[in-house]
Amino acid sequence: MNVLIKNGHIIDPSLRIDGIGDILIEDGKIKEIRIQNIVPPPPHPLPQREGESLKIPYPSRGEGKGGGKDSGLRTIDATGLLVVPGLIDMHVHLREPGFEHKETIKSGTMAAIKSGFTTVCCMPNTFPVNDQASVTEFIIRKASQEGYCTVYPVGAITKGQRGEELAEIGTMRNEGCIAFSDDGRPVMNSLIMRRALEYSKAFDVPIISHCEDLTLSEDGVINEGIISATLGLKGIPDEAEQIMIFRDILLAELTGGKLHIAHVSTEGSVKLIREAKTKGINVTAETCPHYFSLTEEAVKGYDTNAKVNPPLRTKRDIEAIKEGLKDGTIDIIVTDHAPHHMDEKLREFDMAPFGISGFETALSLSLRLVEEGILSMSQLVKNMTLNPAIILNIPKGTLRQDTDADVTIIDVNREFKVESEKFVSKGKNTPFEGWLLKGCPVLTICKGKIYEW
Ligand code: DOR
């Protein structure tokens, strides 16, 4: 079915569009965009393109908000809604193969679509680990059979994520891995990290670094500070993250490799990345909504749903992360969607696994940055579309003509209460339970296929 989205507020940083207009989708591809009115410029104005309203090329029946249907063309009235390229989440855990009790490719991608994401990159800490082409091939096949959105696998840097021997990066790259990471576990051996970065240059793929000095974080479970002391829980100091970021930046400088820093959580990390970028080192960075929405206070009461790695930090870190997003030191927002089974999270704090089920609160938490005046709407959209597409070098995150019709339509005013039992994800592990949030996707189009709720 072809689709005409009418009168939406279209923001596409890749095309420098920010205005009211229409989008025509034909055969699963973007056919045409027309901008009628330019929206008053945001704080960081972008050049605009103007055009007329799209002439409907087919007879359209049953128009209305949420859309009317007929056999040839469906018209969606997007008046008052935001229309952006399908969101990209380049850091998620889909858990399949091996941990299907936590999530599957099917349930995870369905949750992604509901959350406005049309492209996700899944981390390799599955069982078996995605450290060889046969596992990569399995994930891609399963995603094409059962997935709701586009899935790009991230391959492991080392065999079994053990940090001892490089995995077959070239073969996995050919099979479809678009980045490499030992996420969940850092590569402690600097020579192996150096080699990985050399490969990243040769294959033009990013190395996503989970920065944690294990000798320093040891068995820590939350941020090191007064709260860890009060609760009697072992703390993880900021330096555990920063030491590794510093090392990896030095190695990126040495090798010219493509380094991407995962889930930035501290003020010191933001400073290190900012300095590296100023020096022209090839480094990019991400953070997650929980790192700019929650402090370590969330673990008071031993709430294992707030146990995440790296840990939630302090108000000061939140301010620095927001500043980093504002000035572009941090390039993108990802979820680090880490679903776990309730039985696992119900264990004693020390024993419970790290991780937050992040898809279904990500966009609304991120929209708060716009409400607070930290980011303009187009900066936020850029962080969740164009920037990850550039880092990964994929033809996504754009409404450019003839690309896959991946579009997210957002009602920025729709309010909802976070109720994890209603999550589409199998992972109900959220520290945002009961929060009242504003702004959510109302319709997601992936390769021309429409999903709405
Ligand atoms: O909290 C986390 N959970 N951090 C990670 O790095 C891994 C993830 C997981 O796989 O559960």
Short mmCIF file of C-alpha atoms and ligand atoms in Angstrom, two decimals:
data_model
loop_
_atom_site.label_atom_id
_atom_site.label_comp_id
_atom_site.label_asym_id
_atom_site.label_seq_id
_atom_site.Cartn_x
_atom_site.Cartn_y
_atom_site.Cartn_z
CA MET A 1 0.00 0.00 0.00
CA ASN A 2 1.19 3.51 -0.76
CA VAL A 3 0.98 6.17 1.91
CA LEU A 4 0.54 9.92 1.95
CA ILE A 5 1.37 11.65 5.24
CA LYS A 6 -0.22 15.08 5.19
CA ASN A 7 0.32 18.30 7.11
CA GLY A 8 2.83 16.96 9.60
CA HIS A 9 5.64 18.97 11.15
CA ILE A 10 8.50 17.30 9.29
CA ILE A 11 11.98 17.46 10.78
CA ASP A 12 14.79 15.79 8.89
CA PRO A 13 18.26 17.10 9.72
CA SER A 14 19.77 15.06 6.87
CA LEU A 15 17.77 17.14 4.36
CA ARG A 16 17.78 20.30 6.50
CA ILE A 17 14.00 20.25 6.60
CA ASP A 18 12.00 21.76 9.45
CA GLY A 19 8.51 22.67 8.32
CA ILE A 20 4.91 21.67 7.76
CA GLY A 21 4.51 19.37 4.79
CA ASP A 22 3.58 16.09 3.16
CA ILE A 23 5.44 12.87 2.44
CA LEU A 24 4.50 10.39 -0.24
CA ILE A 25 5.58 6.78 0.16
CA GLU A 26 5.43 4.39 -2.77
CA ASP A 27 6.41 0.71 -2.81
CA GLY A 28 8.09 0.97 0.59
CA LYS A 29 10.30 3.88 -0.46
CA ILE A 30 10.17 7.63 0.09
CA LYS A 31 8.86 9.06 -3.15
CA GLU A 32 8.53 12.76 -2.44
CA ILE A 33 8.50 15.42 0.28
CA ARG A 34 6.91 18.84 0.01
CA ILE A 35 7.19 21.57 2.58
CA GLN A 36 4.32 24.08 2.67
CA ASN A 37 5.12 26.32 5.63
CA ILE A 38 8.34 26.89 7.38
CA VAL A 39 8.05 26.46 11.11
CA PRO A 40 9.46 29.47 13.02
CA PRO A 41 13.19 28.85 13.31
CA PRO A 42 14.42 26.85 16.30
CA PRO A 43 17.38 28.20 18.35
CA HIS A 44 19.74 26.64 15.78
CA PRO A 45 18.06 27.44 12.47
CA LEU A 46 18.71 25.25 9.48
CA PRO A 47 18.30 26.23 5.83
CA GLN A 48 14.80 25.39 4.63
CA ARG A 49 13.35 24.10 1.37
CA GLU A 50 9.92 25.18 0.32
CA GLY A 51 7.37 23.59 -1.99
CA GLU A 52 3.68 23.20 -2.57
CA SER A 53 1.35 20.75 -0.92
CA LEU A 54 1.62 17.34 -2.54
CA LYS A 55 -0.97 16.67 -5.18
CA ILE A 56 -2.50 13.34 -4.32
CA PRO A 57 -1.67 11.05 -7.22
CA TYR A 58 -4.48 8.57 -6.44
CA PRO A 59 -8.05 9.01 -5.22
CA SER A 60 -8.01 9.02 -1.42
CA ARG A 61 -10.92 8.01 0.78
CA GLY A 62 -11.54 8.06 4.50
CA GLU A 63 -9.01 10.65 5.59
CA GLY A 64 -8.68 11.40 9.28
CA LYS A 65 -6.22 11.47 12.12
CA GLY A 66 -4.54 8.10 12.33
CA GLY A 67 -5.37 7.63 8.67
CA GLY A 68 -7.98 6.44 6.24
CA LYS A 69 -7.56 3.30 4.18
CA ASP A 70 -8.28 2.34 0.61
CA SER A 71 -6.78 -0.21 -1.70
CA GLY A 72 -4.26 2.05 -3.43
CA LEU A 73 -3.32 4.81 -1.04
CA ARG A 74 -3.67 5.44 2.62
CA THR A 75 -3.73 9.05 3.69
CA ILE A 76 -2.56 9.90 7.19
CA ASP A 77 -3.51 13.27 8.59
CA ALA A 78 -0.51 14.27 10.67
CA THR A 79 -1.79 17.73 11.59
CA GLY A 80 -0.27 18.71 14.94
CA LEU A 81 2.13 15.77 14.89
CA LEU A 82 5.88 15.55 14.45
CA VAL A 83 7.08 13.50 11.47
CA VAL A 84 10.72 12.39 11.54
CA PRO A 85 12.92 9.73 9.93
CA GLY A 86 12.55 6.36 11.65
CA LEU A 87 14.63 6.48 14.84
CA ILE A 88 17.85 4.48 15.10
CA ASP A 89 18.97 2.80 18.32
CA MET A 90 22.52 1.59 17.86
CA HIS A 91 22.88 -0.07 21.28
CA VAL A 92 20.33 -2.73 22.25
CA HIS A 93 20.28 -6.26 23.62
CA LEU A 94 17.81 -8.56 21.86
CA ARG A 95 19.10 -11.60 23.83
CA GLU A 96 18.54 -14.11 21.03
CA PRO A 97 20.15 -16.62 20.62
CA GLY A 98 20.39 -18.05 24.09
CA PHE A 99 18.41 -15.86 26.47
CA GLU A 100 14.95 -16.01 24.96
CA HIS A 101 13.38 -15.89 28.43
CA LYS A 102 14.59 -12.25 28.63
CA GLU A 103 13.75 -11.14 25.07
CA THR A 104 13.62 -12.46 21.52
CA ILE A 105 14.33 -10.83 18.21
CA LYS A 106 10.57 -10.82 17.65
CA SER A 107 9.54 -9.28 21.01
CA GLY A 108 12.47 -6.85 21.07
CA THR A 109 11.89 -5.50 17.57
CA MET A 110 8.16 -5.20 18.26
CA ALA A 111 8.99 -3.11 21.34
CA ALA A 112 11.42 -1.08 19.22
CA ILE A 113 8.74 -0.32 16.61
CA LYS A 114 6.27 0.69 19.32
CA SER A 115 8.92 3.01 20.67
CA GLY A 116 9.54 4.70 17.30
CA PHE A 117 12.74 2.85 16.36
CA THR A 118 12.89 1.42 12.84
CA THR A 119 16.56 0.39 13.02
CA VAL A 120 18.37 -1.25 15.92
CA CYS A 121 21.88 -2.65 16.41
CA CYS A 122 22.02 -5.68 18.68
CA MET A 123 24.96 -6.35 20.95
CA PRO A 124 26.85 -9.65 20.78
CA ASN A 125 26.51 -10.84 24.41
CA THR A 126 24.17 -13.65 23.45
CA PHE A 127 24.70 -17.38 23.88
CA PRO A 128 26.57 -18.31 21.82
CA VAL A 129 28.29 -14.93 21.60
CA ASN A 130 28.05 -13.31 18.17
CA ASP A 131 31.76 -13.85 17.52
CA GLN A 132 31.49 -15.78 14.27
CA ALA A 133 29.72 -15.51 10.94
CA SER A 134 27.29 -18.38 11.66
CA VAL A 135 25.81 -16.49 14.64
CA THR A 136 25.66 -13.26 12.65
CA GLU A 137 23.89 -15.12 9.85
CA PHE A 138 21.39 -16.61 12.35
CA ILE A 139 20.52 -13.17 13.76
CA ILE A 140 20.07 -11.63 10.32
CA ARG A 141 17.92 -14.54 9.11
CA LYS A 142 15.77 -14.54 12.26
CA ALA A 143 15.33 -10.77 12.04
CA SER A 144 14.24 -10.97 8.41
CA GLN A 145 11.76 -13.76 9.24
CA GLU A 146 10.34 -12.51 12.55
CA GLY A 147 11.64 -8.98 13.10
CA TYR A 148 9.48 -5.88 12.92
CA CYS A 149 12.29 -3.43 12.27
CA THR A 150 15.69 -3.49 10.61
CA VAL A 151 18.32 -5.25 12.72
CA TYR A 152 22.05 -4.78 12.26
CA PRO A 153 24.17 -7.10 14.40
CA VAL A 154 27.21 -5.87 16.29
CA GLY A 155 29.93 -8.51 16.31
CA ALA A 156 32.17 -9.31 19.28
CA ILE A 157 35.69 -7.87 19.22
CA THR A 158 37.16 -10.98 20.82
CA LYS A 159 36.29 -14.66 20.75
CA GLY A 160 33.69 -15.42 23.41
CA GLN A 161 34.06 -11.77 24.57
CA ARG A 162 36.91 -13.13 26.66
CA GLY A 163 39.26 -10.33 25.68
CA GLU A 164 42.04 -12.75 24.74
CA GLU A 165 41.93 -13.32 21.00
CA LEU A 166 40.44 -11.22 18.21
CA ALA A 167 37.27 -12.62 16.62
CA GLU A 168 36.98 -13.02 12.83
CA ILE A 169 36.16 -9.36 12.29
CA GLY A 170 36.54 -9.42 8.50
CA THR A 171 34.31 -12.47 8.04
CA MET A 172 31.65 -11.11 10.34
CA ARG A 173 31.81 -7.76 8.58
CA ASN A 174 31.13 -9.54 5.28
CA GLU A 175 28.24 -11.42 6.88
CA GLY A 176 26.58 -8.15 7.97
CA CYS A 177 28.04 -6.89 11.28
CA ILE A 178 28.17 -3.10 11.12
CA ALA A 179 30.21 -2.50 14.29
CA PHE A 180 32.25 -4.46 16.83
CA SER A 181 32.06 -4.43 20.61
CA ASP A 182 32.60 -6.65 23.64
CA ASP A 183 29.75 -4.74 25.27
CA GLY A 184 28.99 -5.77 28.81
CA ARG A 185 32.67 -6.59 29.11
CA PRO A 186 35.56 -4.27 28.38
CA VAL A 187 38.60 -5.29 26.33
CA MET A 188 41.17 -5.05 29.12
CA ASN A 189 44.18 -5.98 26.97
CA SER A 190 45.48 -2.80 25.32
CA LEU A 191 47.29 -4.62 22.52
CA ILE A 192 44.08 -6.39 21.50
CA MET A 193 42.22 -3.08 21.61
CA ARG A 194 44.94 -1.54 19.46
CA ARG A 195 44.55 -4.33 16.89
CA ALA A 196 40.76 -3.98 16.95
CA LEU A 197 41.08 -0.27 16.21
CA GLU A 198 43.50 -1.04 13.38
CA TYR A 199 40.91 -3.42 11.92
CA SER A 200 38.23 -0.78 12.36
CA LYS A 201 40.24 1.50 10.11
CA ALA A 202 40.81 -1.18 7.52
CA PHE A 203 37.15 -2.25 7.44
CA ASP A 204 35.70 1.21 8.11
CA VAL A 205 33.57 0.04 11.05
CA PRO A 206 33.32 1.56 14.51
CA ILE A 207 34.66 -0.17 17.60
CA ILE A 208 32.10 0.42 20.34
CA SER A 209 33.94 0.49 23.62
CA HIS A 210 32.33 -0.47 26.93
CA CYS A 211 34.75 1.52 29.05
CA GLU A 212 35.33 -0.07 32.44
CA ASP A 213 38.61 -0.87 34.15
CA LEU A 214 37.63 -4.16 35.76
CA THR A 215 40.54 -4.04 38.18
CA LEU A 216 39.07 -0.83 39.57
CA SER A 217 35.35 -1.53 39.35
CA GLU A 218 36.01 -5.01 40.80
CA ASP A 219 32.70 -6.32 42.12
CA GLY A 220 31.08 -2.89 42.36
CA VAL A 221 27.34 -2.70 41.82
CA ILE A 222 26.48 1.02 42.13
CA ASN A 223 28.20 4.40 41.98
CA GLU A 224 30.92 4.85 44.61
CA GLY A 225 29.95 7.53 47.11
CA ILE A 226 27.90 8.26 50.19
CA ILE A 227 24.97 6.18 48.95
CA SER A 228 27.09 3.07 48.31
CA ALA A 229 28.57 3.49 51.79
CA THR A 230 25.16 3.99 53.39
CA LEU A 231 23.61 1.01 51.63
CA GLY A 232 26.65 -1.17 52.27
CA LEU A 233 27.05 -1.89 48.57
CA LYS A 234 30.37 -1.95 46.74
CA GLY A 235 30.87 1.16 44.65
CA ILE A 236 32.26 1.74 41.17
CA PRO A 237 34.28 4.98 40.95
CA ASP A 238 34.00 7.33 37.95
CA GLU A 239 37.65 6.60 37.24
CA ALA A 240 36.86 3.02 36.23
CA GLU A 241 35.11 4.49 33.18
CA GLN A 242 37.48 7.39 32.60
CA ILE A 243 40.72 5.40 32.70
CA MET A 244 39.49 3.23 29.85
CA ILE A 245 38.12 6.15 27.86
CA PHE A 246 41.50 7.83 28.16
CA ARG A 247 43.31 4.65 27.08
CA ASP A 248 40.99 4.12 24.12
CA ILE A 249 41.32 7.73 23.00
CA LEU A 250 45.11 7.32 23.03
CA LEU A 251 44.79 4.12 21.02
CA ALA A 252 42.42 5.78 18.57
CA GLU A 253 45.00 8.53 18.11
CA LEU A 254 47.77 5.97 17.64
CA THR A 255 45.88 3.85 15.13
CA GLY A 256 43.57 6.33 13.40
CA GLY A 257 40.81 3.80 14.15
CA LYS A 258 37.13 4.59 14.51
CA LEU A 259 36.29 4.67 18.23
CA HIS A 260 32.78 4.98 19.61
CA ILE A 261 32.39 5.30 23.40
CA ALA A 262 29.37 3.44 24.78
CA HIS A 263 26.98 4.68 27.48
CA VAL A 264 28.84 7.74 28.85
CA SER A 265 27.90 8.26 32.50
CA THR A 266 30.37 10.69 34.12
CA GLU A 267 31.39 14.33 33.97
CA GLY A 268 35.05 13.31 33.57
CA SER A 269 34.20 11.14 30.55
CA VAL A 270 32.47 14.05 28.83
CA LYS A 271 35.56 16.20 29.40
CA LEU A 272 37.93 13.56 28.00
CA ILE A 273 35.81 13.06 24.88
CA ARG A 274 35.47 16.82 24.36
CA GLU A 275 39.24 17.26 24.51
CA ALA A 276 39.80 14.35 22.13
CA LYS A 277 37.36 15.80 19.62
CA THR A 278 39.06 19.19 19.86
CA LYS A 279 42.32 17.46 18.94
CA GLY A 280 40.63 15.91 15.89
CA ILE A 281 40.78 12.32 17.14
CA ASN A 282 38.25 10.00 15.48
CA VAL A 283 35.95 9.48 18.44
CA THR A 284 32.18 9.57 18.85
CA ALA A 285 30.06 8.95 21.92
CA GLU A 286 26.63 7.95 23.14
CA THR A 287 24.65 8.22 26.34
CA CYS A 288 21.32 6.76 27.47
CA PRO A 289 18.17 8.41 28.85
CA HIS A 290 18.77 6.95 32.32
CA TYR A 291 22.11 8.76 32.57
CA PHE A 292 20.46 12.17 32.12
CA SER A 293 17.22 11.35 33.95
CA LEU A 294 18.23 9.56 37.17
CA THR A 295 20.86 9.83 39.86
CA GLU A 296 22.26 7.15 42.15
CA GLU A 297 19.41 8.07 44.53
CA ALA A 298 17.26 5.71 42.44
CA VAL A 299 18.95 2.66 44.01
CA LYS A 300 17.96 3.68 47.53
CA GLY A 301 15.59 0.98 48.70
CA TYR A 302 17.78 -1.51 46.85
CA ASP A 303 15.73 -1.25 43.67
CA THR A 304 17.46 -3.67 41.31
CA ASN A 305 15.63 -2.07 38.37
CA ALA A 306 18.01 0.86 38.83
CA LYS A 307 21.06 -1.43 38.79
CA VAL A 308 22.80 -0.72 35.52
CA ASN A 309 26.34 -0.76 34.22
CA PRO A 310 27.85 1.83 34.20
CA PRO A 311 25.95 2.86 37.31
CA LEU A 312 23.67 5.85 37.75
CA ARG A 313 25.80 8.74 38.99
CA THR A 314 25.21 12.21 40.47
CA LYS A 315 23.42 15.45 39.63
CA ARG A 316 26.74 16.93 38.57
CA ASP A 317 27.27 14.12 36.07
CA ILE A 318 23.77 14.63 34.69
CA GLU A 319 24.49 18.32 34.14
CA ALA A 320 27.76 17.49 32.36
CA ILE A 321 26.06 14.91 30.14
CA LYS A 322 23.38 17.42 29.18
CA GLU A 323 26.09 19.95 28.38
CA GLY A 324 27.86 17.27 26.33
CA LEU A 325 24.69 16.60 24.35
CA LYS A 326 24.15 20.32 23.85
CA ASP A 327 27.62 21.07 22.50
CA GLY A 328 27.82 17.87 20.43
CA THR A 329 30.50 16.14 22.52
CA ILE A 330 27.98 13.32 22.89
CA ASP A 331 26.72 12.54 19.41
CA ILE A 332 23.81 10.23 20.02
CA ILE A 333 21.23 8.92 22.44
CA VAL A 334 20.80 5.13 22.62
CA THR A 335 18.71 3.00 24.97
CA ASP A 336 21.15 0.22 25.94
CA HIS A 337 17.85 -1.70 26.11
CA ALA A 338 18.83 -4.51 28.50
CA PRO A 339 15.79 -6.67 29.27
CA HIS A 340 16.03 -9.20 32.09
CA HIS A 341 13.55 -11.67 33.49
CA MET A 342 11.73 -10.52 36.62
CA ASP A 343 13.00 -13.54 38.59
CA GLU A 344 16.59 -12.45 37.88
CA LYS A 345 15.94 -8.87 38.96
CA LEU A 346 14.17 -10.07 42.10
CA ARG A 347 17.42 -11.46 43.49
CA GLU A 348 19.54 -9.71 46.17
CA PHE A 349 21.02 -6.46 44.86
CA ASP A 350 24.54 -7.88 44.57
CA MET A 351 23.34 -10.88 42.58
CA ALA A 352 20.83 -9.23 40.25
CA PRO A 353 21.96 -8.55 36.67
CA PHE A 354 22.76 -5.04 35.44
CA GLY A 355 20.37 -3.47 32.96
CA ILE A 356 17.28 -1.41 32.18
CA SER A 357 14.52 -2.22 29.69
CA GLY A 358 14.87 1.03 27.81
CA PHE A 359 12.91 1.12 24.57
CA GLU A 360 9.52 2.16 25.83
CA THR A 361 10.54 5.21 27.83
CA ALA A 362 13.44 6.41 25.66
CA LEU A 363 11.74 8.92 23.39
CA SER A 364 9.65 10.60 26.11
CA LEU A 365 12.64 10.93 28.44
CA SER A 366 14.68 12.37 25.59
CA LEU A 367 11.92 14.84 24.68
CA ARG A 368 12.35 16.30 28.17
CA LEU A 369 15.70 17.65 26.95
CA VAL A 370 13.79 19.75 24.41
CA GLU A 371 11.26 20.85 27.01
CA GLU A 372 14.12 21.92 29.30
CA GLY A 373 15.73 23.90 26.46
CA ILE A 374 18.89 21.75 26.43
CA LEU A 375 18.40 20.62 22.82
CA SER A 376 16.32 21.99 19.97
CA MET A 377 13.87 19.49 18.50
CA SER A 378 16.02 19.18 15.38
CA GLN A 379 19.14 18.51 17.49
CA LEU A 380 17.30 15.72 19.30
CA VAL A 381 16.06 14.23 16.03
CA LYS A 382 19.59 14.45 14.64
CA ASN A 383 20.95 12.57 17.67
CA MET A 384 18.49 9.77 17.09
CA THR A 385 18.57 9.58 13.28
CA LEU A 386 21.31 11.22 11.22
CA ASN A 387 24.17 10.94 13.72
CA PRO A 388 23.93 7.17 14.31
CA ALA A 389 23.51 6.66 10.54
CA ILE A 390 26.75 8.56 9.94
CA ILE A 391 28.63 6.68 12.67
CA LEU A 392 27.45 3.33 11.29
CA ASN A 393 27.63 4.38 7.65
CA ILE A 394 24.15 3.05 6.87
CA PRO A 395 21.52 4.45 4.48
CA LYS A 396 19.05 5.12 7.30
CA GLY A 397 17.95 8.05 9.44
CA THR A 398 16.81 10.07 6.43
CA LEU A 399 13.68 10.83 4.41
CA ARG A 400 15.76 11.16 1.24
CA GLN A 401 13.98 10.14 -1.95
CA ASP A 402 14.23 6.44 -2.86
CA THR A 403 15.48 5.36 0.58
CA ASP A 404 13.50 2.87 2.70
CA ALA A 405 10.31 4.49 3.96
CA ASP A 406 11.16 4.52 7.66
CA VAL A 407 9.13 7.24 9.36
CA THR A 408 8.17 7.92 12.96
CA ILE A 409 5.13 10.06 13.76
CA ILE A 410 5.17 11.52 17.26
CA ASP A 411 2.55 13.21 19.38
CA VAL A 412 4.72 15.40 21.59
CA ASN A 413 1.77 16.25 23.81
CA ARG A 414 0.39 12.79 24.50
CA GLU A 415 0.84 11.93 28.15
CA PHE A 416 1.11 8.46 29.61
CA LYS A 417 1.99 6.69 32.80
CA VAL A 418 4.83 4.17 32.70
CA GLU A 419 3.30 0.77 33.44
CA SER A 420 5.82 -1.96 32.80
CA GLU A 421 3.15 -4.64 32.63
CA LYS A 422 2.01 -2.93 29.42
CA PHE A 423 5.50 -3.02 27.91
CA VAL A 424 5.72 -4.92 24.64
CA SER A 425 9.25 -5.94 25.61
CA LYS A 426 9.54 -9.07 27.73
CA GLY A 427 11.80 -7.00 30.01
CA LYS A 428 9.68 -5.21 32.61
CA ASN A 429 12.79 -3.98 34.43
CA THR A 430 12.34 -0.22 34.48
CA PRO A 431 13.24 2.28 37.21
CA PHE A 432 10.66 4.66 35.70
CA GLU A 433 7.60 2.69 36.85
CA GLY A 434 4.69 5.03 37.59
CA TRP A 435 6.38 8.10 36.05
CA LEU A 436 4.12 10.43 34.08
CA LEU A 437 5.79 11.10 30.74
CA LYS A 438 4.87 13.24 27.77
CA GLY A 439 5.40 12.60 24.08
CA CYS A 440 5.36 9.27 22.32
CA PRO A 441 5.21 7.75 18.86
CA VAL A 442 1.68 7.19 17.60
CA LEU A 443 2.58 5.58 14.32
CA THR A 444 5.77 4.00 13.00
CA ILE A 445 6.38 3.14 9.38
CA CYS A 446 9.12 0.67 8.62
CA LYS A 447 9.99 0.04 4.97
CA GLY A 448 6.51 1.30 4.10
CA LYS A 449 4.73 -0.98 6.59
CA ILE A 450 2.50 0.87 9.05
CA TYR A 451 2.28 0.16 12.78
CA GLU A 452 0.01 2.27 14.97
CA TRP A 453 -1.53 2.29 18.43
O1 DOR B 1 23.53 -2.57 32.40
C1 DOR B 1 24.00 -3.19 31.47
N1 DOR B 1 23.39 -4.29 30.98
N2 DOR B 1 25.16 -2.78 30.94
C2 DOR B 1 25.82 -3.50 30.05
O2 DOR B 1 26.86 -3.07 29.63
C3 DOR B 1 25.28 -4.81 29.61
C4 DOR B 1 23.82 -4.88 29.77
C5 DOR B 1 23.27 -6.29 29.64
O3 DOR B 1 23.65 -7.02 28.73
O4 DOR B 1 22.38 -6.64 30.43
#
